[in-house]
Short mmCIF file of C-alpha atoms in Angstrom, two decimals:
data_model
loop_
_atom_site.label_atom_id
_atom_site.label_comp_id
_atom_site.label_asym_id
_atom_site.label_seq_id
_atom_site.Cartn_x
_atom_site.Cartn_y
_atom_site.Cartn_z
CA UNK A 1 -19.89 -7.66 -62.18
CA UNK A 2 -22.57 -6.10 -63.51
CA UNK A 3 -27.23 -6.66 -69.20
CA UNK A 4 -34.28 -13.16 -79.51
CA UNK A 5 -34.16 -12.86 -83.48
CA UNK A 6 -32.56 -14.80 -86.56
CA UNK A 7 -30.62 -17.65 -85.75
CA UNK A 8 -27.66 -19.54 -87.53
CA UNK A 9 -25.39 -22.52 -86.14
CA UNK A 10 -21.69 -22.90 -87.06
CA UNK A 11 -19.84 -26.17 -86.24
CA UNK A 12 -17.24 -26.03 -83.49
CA UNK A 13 -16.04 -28.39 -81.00
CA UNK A 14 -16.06 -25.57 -78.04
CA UNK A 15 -19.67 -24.38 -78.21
CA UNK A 16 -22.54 -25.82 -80.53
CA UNK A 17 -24.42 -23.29 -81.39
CA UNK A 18 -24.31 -19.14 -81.37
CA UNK A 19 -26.70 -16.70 -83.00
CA UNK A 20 -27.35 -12.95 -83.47
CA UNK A 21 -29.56 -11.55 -80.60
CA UNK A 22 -30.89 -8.39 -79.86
CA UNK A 23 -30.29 -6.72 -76.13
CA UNK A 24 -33.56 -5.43 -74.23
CA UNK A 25 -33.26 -1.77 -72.99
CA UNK A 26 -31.57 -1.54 -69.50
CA UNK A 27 -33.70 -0.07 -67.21
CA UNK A 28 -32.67 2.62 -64.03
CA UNK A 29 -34.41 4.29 -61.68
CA UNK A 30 -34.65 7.18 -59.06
CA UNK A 31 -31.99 8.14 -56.22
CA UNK A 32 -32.01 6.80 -52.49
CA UNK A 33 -30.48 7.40 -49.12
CA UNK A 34 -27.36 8.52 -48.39
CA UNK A 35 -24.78 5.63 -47.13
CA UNK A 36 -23.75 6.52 -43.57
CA UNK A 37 -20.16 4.58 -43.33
CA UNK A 38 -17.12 5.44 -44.37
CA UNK A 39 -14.90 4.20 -47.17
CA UNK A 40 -14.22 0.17 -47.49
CA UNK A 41 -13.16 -0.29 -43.47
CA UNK A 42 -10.40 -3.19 -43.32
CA UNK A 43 -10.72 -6.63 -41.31
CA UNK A 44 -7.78 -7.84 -39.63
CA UNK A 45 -5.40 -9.71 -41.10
CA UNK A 46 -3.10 -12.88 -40.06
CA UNK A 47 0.31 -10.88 -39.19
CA UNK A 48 2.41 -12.54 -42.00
CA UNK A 49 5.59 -11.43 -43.18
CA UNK A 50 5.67 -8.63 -45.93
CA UNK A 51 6.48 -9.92 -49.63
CA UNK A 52 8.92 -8.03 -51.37
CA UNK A 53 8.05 -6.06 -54.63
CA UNK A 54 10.15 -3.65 -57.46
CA UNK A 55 7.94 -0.86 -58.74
CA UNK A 56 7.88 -0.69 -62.39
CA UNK A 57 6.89 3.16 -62.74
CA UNK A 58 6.59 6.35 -60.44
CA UNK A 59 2.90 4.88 -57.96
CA UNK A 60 0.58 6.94 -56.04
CA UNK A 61 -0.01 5.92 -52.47
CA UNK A 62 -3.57 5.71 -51.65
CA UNK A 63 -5.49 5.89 -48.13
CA UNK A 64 -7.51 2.81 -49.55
CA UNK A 65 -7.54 0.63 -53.22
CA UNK A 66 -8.99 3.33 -55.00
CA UNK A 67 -8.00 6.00 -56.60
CA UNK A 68 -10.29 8.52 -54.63
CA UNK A 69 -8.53 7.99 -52.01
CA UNK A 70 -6.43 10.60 -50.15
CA UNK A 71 -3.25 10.54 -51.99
CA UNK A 72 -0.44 9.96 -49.01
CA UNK A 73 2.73 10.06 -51.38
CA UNK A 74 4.80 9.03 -54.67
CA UNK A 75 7.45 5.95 -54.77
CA UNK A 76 9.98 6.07 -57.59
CA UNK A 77 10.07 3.70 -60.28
CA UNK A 78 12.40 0.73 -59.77
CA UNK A 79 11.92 1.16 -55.71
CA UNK A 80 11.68 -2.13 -53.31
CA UNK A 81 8.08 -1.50 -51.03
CA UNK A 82 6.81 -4.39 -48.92
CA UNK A 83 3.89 -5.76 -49.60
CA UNK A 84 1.93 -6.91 -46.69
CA UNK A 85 -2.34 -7.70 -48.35
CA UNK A 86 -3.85 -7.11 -51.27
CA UNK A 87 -7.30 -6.78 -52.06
CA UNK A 88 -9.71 -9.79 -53.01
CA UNK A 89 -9.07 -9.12 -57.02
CA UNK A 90 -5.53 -8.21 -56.72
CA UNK A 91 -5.30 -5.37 -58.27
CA UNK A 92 -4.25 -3.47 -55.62
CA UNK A 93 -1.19 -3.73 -52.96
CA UNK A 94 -1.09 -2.96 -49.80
CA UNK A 95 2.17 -1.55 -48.42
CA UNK A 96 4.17 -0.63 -45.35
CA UNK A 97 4.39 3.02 -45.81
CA UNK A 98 5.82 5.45 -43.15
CA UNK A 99 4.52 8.07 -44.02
CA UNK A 100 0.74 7.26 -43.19
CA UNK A 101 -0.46 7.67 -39.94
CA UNK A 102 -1.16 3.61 -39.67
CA UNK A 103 2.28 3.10 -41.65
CA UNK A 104 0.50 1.39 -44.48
CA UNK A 105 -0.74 2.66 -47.51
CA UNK A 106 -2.38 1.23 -50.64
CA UNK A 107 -0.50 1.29 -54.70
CA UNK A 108 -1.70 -0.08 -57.98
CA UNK A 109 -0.59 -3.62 -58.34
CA UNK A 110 -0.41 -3.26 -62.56
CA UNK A 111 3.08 -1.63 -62.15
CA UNK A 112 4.74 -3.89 -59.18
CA UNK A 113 6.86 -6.82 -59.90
CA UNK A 114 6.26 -9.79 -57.44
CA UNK A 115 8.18 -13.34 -57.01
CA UNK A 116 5.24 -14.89 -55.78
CA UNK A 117 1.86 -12.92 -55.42
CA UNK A 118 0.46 -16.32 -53.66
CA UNK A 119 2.41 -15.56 -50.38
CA UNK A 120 0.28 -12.40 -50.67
CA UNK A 121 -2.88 -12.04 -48.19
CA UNK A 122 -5.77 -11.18 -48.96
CA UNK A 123 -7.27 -8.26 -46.96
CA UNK A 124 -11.22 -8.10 -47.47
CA UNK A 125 -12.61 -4.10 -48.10
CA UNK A 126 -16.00 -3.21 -47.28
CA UNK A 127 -16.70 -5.65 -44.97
CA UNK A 128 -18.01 -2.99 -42.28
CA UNK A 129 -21.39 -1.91 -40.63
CA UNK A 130 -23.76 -0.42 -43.31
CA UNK A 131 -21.70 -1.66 -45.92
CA UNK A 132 -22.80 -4.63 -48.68
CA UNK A 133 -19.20 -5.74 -49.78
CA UNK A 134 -17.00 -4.63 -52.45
CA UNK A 135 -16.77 -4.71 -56.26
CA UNK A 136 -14.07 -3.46 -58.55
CA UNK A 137 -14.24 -1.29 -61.93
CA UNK A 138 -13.69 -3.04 -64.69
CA UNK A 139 -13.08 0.39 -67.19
CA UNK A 140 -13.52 4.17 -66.25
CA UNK A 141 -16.83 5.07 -65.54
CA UNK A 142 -19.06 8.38 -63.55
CA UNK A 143 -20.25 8.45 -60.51
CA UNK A 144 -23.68 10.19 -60.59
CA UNK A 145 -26.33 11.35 -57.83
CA UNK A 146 -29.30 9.03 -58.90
CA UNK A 147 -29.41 5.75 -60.65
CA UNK A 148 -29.41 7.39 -64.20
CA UNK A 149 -27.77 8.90 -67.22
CA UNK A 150 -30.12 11.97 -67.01
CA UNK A 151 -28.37 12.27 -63.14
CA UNK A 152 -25.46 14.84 -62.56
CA UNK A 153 -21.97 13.50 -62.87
CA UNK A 154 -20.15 13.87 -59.43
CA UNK A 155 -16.71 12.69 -60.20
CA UNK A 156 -15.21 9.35 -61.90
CA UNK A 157 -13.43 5.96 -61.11
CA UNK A 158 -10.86 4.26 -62.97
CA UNK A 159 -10.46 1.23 -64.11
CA UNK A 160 -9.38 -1.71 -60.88
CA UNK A 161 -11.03 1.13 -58.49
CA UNK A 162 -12.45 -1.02 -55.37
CA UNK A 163 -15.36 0.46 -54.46
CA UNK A 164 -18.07 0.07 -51.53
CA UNK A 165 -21.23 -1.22 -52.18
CA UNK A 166 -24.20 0.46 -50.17
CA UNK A 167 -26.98 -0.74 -52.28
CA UNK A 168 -29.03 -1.14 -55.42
CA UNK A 169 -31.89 -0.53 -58.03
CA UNK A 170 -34.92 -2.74 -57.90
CA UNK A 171 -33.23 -3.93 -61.53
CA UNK A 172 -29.44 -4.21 -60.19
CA UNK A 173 -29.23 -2.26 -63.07
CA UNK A 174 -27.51 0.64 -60.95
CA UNK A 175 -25.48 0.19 -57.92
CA UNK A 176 -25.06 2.82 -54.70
CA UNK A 177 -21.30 2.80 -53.67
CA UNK A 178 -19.69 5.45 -50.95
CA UNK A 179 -18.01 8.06 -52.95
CA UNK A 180 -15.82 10.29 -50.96
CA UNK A 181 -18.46 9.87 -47.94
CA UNK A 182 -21.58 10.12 -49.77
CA UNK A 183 -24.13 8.27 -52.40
CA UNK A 184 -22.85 8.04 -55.63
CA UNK A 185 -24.91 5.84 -58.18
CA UNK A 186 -22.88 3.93 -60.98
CA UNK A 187 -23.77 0.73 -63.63
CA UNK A 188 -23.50 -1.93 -62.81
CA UNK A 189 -22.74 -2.84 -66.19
CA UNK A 190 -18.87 -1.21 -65.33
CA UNK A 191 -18.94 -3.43 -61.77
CA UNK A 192 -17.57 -7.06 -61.13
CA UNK A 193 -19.39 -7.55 -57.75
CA UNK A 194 -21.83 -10.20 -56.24
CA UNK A 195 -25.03 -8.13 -56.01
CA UNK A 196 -27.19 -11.55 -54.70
CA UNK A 197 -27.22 -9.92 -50.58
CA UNK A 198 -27.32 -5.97 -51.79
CA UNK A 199 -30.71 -4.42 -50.66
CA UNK A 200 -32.86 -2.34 -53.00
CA UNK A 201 -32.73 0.69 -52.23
CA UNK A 202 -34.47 2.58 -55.01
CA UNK A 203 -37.27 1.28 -56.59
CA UNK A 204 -38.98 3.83 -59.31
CA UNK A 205 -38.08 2.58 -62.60
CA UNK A 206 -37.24 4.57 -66.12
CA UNK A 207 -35.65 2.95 -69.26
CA UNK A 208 -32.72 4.16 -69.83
CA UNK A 209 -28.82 3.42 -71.09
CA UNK A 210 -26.16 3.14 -68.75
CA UNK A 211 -23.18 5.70 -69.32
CA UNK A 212 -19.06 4.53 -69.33
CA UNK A 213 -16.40 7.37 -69.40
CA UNK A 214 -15.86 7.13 -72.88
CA UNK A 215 -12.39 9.44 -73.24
CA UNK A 216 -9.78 6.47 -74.31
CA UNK A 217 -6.09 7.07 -73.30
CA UNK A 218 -2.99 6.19 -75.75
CA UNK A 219 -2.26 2.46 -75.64
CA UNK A 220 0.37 1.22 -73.98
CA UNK A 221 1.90 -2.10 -73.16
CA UNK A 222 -0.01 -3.81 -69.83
CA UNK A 223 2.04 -7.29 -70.68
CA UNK A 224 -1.66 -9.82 -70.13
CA UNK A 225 -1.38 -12.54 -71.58
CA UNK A 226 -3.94 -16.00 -72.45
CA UNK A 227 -2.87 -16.73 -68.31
CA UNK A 228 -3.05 -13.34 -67.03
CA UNK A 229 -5.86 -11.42 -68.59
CA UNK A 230 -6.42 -7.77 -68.39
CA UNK A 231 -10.02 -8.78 -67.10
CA UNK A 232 -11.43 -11.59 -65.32
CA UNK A 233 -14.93 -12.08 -65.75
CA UNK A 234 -17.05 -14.63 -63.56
CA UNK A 235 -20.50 -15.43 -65.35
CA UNK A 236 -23.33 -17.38 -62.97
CA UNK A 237 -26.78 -17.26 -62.91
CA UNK A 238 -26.91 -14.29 -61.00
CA UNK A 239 -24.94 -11.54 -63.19
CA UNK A 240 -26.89 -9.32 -65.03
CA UNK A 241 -23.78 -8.51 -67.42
CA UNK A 242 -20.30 -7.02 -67.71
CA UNK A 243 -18.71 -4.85 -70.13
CA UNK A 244 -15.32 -4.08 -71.05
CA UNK A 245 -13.51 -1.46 -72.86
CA UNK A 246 -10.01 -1.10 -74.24
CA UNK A 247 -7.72 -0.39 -76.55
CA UNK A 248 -4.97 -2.06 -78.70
CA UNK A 249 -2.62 -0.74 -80.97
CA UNK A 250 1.11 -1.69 -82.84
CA UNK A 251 2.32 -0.84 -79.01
CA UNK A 252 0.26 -3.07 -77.15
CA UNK A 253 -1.06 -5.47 -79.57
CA UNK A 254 -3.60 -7.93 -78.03
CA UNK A 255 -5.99 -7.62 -74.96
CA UNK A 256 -6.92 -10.88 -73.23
CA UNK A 257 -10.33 -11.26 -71.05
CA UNK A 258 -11.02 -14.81 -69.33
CA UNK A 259 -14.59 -15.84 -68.59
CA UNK A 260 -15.81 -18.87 -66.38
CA UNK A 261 -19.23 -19.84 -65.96
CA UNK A 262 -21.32 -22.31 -64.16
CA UNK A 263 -22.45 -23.93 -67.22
CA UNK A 264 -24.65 -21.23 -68.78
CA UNK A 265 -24.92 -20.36 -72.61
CA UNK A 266 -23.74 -16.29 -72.55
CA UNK A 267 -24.33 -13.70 -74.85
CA UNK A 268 -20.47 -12.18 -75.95
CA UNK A 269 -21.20 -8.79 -78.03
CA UNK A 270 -18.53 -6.53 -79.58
CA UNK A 271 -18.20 -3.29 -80.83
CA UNK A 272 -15.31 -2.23 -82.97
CA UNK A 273 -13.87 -1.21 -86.16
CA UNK A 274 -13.19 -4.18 -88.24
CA UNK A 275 -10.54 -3.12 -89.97
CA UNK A 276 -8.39 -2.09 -87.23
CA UNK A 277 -9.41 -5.19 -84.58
CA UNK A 278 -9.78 -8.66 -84.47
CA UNK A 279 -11.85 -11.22 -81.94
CA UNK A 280 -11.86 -14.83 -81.14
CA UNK A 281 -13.02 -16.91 -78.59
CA UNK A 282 -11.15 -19.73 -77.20
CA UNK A 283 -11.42 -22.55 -74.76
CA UNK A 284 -8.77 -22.61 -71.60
CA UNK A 285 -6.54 -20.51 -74.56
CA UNK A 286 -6.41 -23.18 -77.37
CA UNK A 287 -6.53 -21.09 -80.89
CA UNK A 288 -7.09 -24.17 -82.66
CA UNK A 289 -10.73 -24.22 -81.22
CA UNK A 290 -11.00 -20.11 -82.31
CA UNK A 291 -14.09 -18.73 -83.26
CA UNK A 292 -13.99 -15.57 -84.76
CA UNK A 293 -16.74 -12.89 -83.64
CA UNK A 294 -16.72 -10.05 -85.84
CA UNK A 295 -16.82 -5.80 -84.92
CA UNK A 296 -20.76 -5.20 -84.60
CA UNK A 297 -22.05 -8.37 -83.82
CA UNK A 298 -23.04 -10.14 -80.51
CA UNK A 299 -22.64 -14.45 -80.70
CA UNK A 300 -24.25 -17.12 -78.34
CA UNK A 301 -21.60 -19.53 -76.88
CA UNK A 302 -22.98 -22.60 -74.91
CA UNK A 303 -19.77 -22.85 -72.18
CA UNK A 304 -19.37 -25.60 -69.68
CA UNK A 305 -18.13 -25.47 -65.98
CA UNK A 306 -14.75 -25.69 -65.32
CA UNK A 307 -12.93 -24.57 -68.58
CA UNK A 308 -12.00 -21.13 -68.98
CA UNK A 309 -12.91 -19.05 -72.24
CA UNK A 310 -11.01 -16.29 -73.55
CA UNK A 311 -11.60 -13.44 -75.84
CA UNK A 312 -8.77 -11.99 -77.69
CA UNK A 313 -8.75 -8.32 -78.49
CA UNK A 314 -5.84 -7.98 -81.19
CA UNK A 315 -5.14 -4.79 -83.56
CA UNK A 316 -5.12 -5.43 -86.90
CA UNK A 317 -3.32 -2.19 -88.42
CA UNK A 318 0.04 -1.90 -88.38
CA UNK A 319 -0.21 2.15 -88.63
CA UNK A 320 2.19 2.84 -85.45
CA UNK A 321 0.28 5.84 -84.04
CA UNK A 322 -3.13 4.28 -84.64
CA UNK A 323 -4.83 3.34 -81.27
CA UNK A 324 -7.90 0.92 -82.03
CA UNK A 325 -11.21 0.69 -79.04
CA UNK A 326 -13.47 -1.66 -78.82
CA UNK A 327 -16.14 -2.92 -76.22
CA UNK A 328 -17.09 -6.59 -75.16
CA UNK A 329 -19.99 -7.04 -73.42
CA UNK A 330 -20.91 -10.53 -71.95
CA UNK A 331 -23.79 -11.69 -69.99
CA UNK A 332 -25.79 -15.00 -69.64
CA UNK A 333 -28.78 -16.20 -70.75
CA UNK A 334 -30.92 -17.73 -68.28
#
């Protein structure tokens, strides 16, 4: 998806070095055209047979993996649905749904319990004329009407929305999705997409900070672990940065977010309260190898290809009704 000073070294036997560094303004810029497709058209697929799933809670069924999407129906909690594609990050299901006019419809995987999400296909979203691909929202964010905070707010996404990509800032800084048919602008600092093949299509540039939705919701237990993280982040030369936000409390006690990288020293900031949350970094989940990374401060990991790092979110209080945020932002250094 989609950002020196003093330094210090600490021994480790993960990375060799990490020091305090200070971020460079994130620059936006002025709105563009108006996309003309429509929302994240579908390839075909290989007709396989459907996989068979238990809902976990009451699901919305979607016209496509997002939650803009025209809302088609409920299914109960604890109901069987078969599950014939998913999308490319697998946070969404699709499903055989009578009740659509195609008979399929689209639910949240998060609450859908799966023998074996493997036999799942993948179905590839916004693969269509005038589109660029898809990405997927890694927290709530807006939608505006230029690339820019000072832009009006036309609606929000949700976390795991799949979006379509239309195009880009001269900076990548802001990315043009379809929203509901037309041009909505959101950071790309919110995005995990590949934004190498996007075109520019705004290029006046003002400094300015990208916005998140920053309303948090009570924590509740989402069961990621070290193996199945909350959020999967892939670093390589070409990612400007990603961000994450959360929260953990007594009811959901740890957050997990795996990184992998081609090799490149990255930049891993957090913002917190320190005495409600804790954060380490790890290497393919061994504590032993833990480095700490306190609330407030932003650390320098050199990382290798191949292993996969971790960062572990964990609450701190044991208060019952106390719900902790924090935000991780990671992004290489090239």
């Amino acid at each position: 998806m989609i950002l020196a000073g003093c330094s210090t070294n600490e021994n480790n036997t993960v990375q060799p070095n990490f020091f305090t560094a200070t971020l460079p303004p994130t620059s936006t810029i002025q709105p563009a055209q108006q996309p003309t497709s429509t929302l994240m058209p579908e390839q075909p697929v290989v007709n396989l047979p459907p996989v068979e799933g238990i809902t976990t809670s009451q699901l919305n069924v979607r016209s496509v993996p997002s939650t803009i999407g025209d809302a088609l129906g409920t299914i109960a909690a604890f109901s069987t649905v078969q599950i014939v594609g998913k999308e490319s990050n697998g946070a969404w299901y699709q499903i055989l749904y009578q009740n659509s006019s195609d008979g399929k419809g689209w639910i949240t995987s998060a609450y859908v319990q799966v023998s074996d999400t493997a036999q799942i296909p993948v179905i590839q979203t916004g693969a269509g004329p005038g589109t660029n691909g898809s990405g997927i929202t890694l927290q709530g964010v807006n939608v505006r009407n230029g690339p820019g905070t000072s832009y009006e707010s036309i609606g929000t996404l949700l976390k795991n929305d799949v979006v379509q990509i239309t195009g880009k800032d001269s900076n990548g800084d802001w990315v043009q999705i379809d929203f509901k048919g037309s041009a909505g602008w959101i950071s790309s600092d919110y995005l995990q997409a590949d934004l190498t093949n996007v075109p520019v299509v705004a290029n006046e540039v003002t400094v300015e900070t990208p916005e998140a939705v920053t309303s948090f919701q009570p924590s509740m237990q989402d069961n990621d672990s070290v193996s199945a993280p909350s959020a999967s982040l892939s670093i390589l030369s070409t990612t400007k940065s990603f961000q994450v936000s959360g929260l953990v409390s007594p009811a959901d006690v740890t957050d997990w977010i795996g990184i992998t990288t081609s090799g490149l020293p990255i930049l891993v900031k957090v913002k917190c309260d320190a005495a409600q949350v804790a954060t380490t970094f790890l290497e393919n989940g061994q504590t032993a190898n833990a480095l700490t990374i306190p609330c407030n401060t932003e650390k320098i990991f050199q990382t290798r290809p191949g292993p996969v790092y971790n960062l572990q979110i964990t609450a701190t209080t044991s208060t019952p009704t106390l719900v902790s945020p924090y935000s991780v932002q990671v992004k290489p250094l090239k």
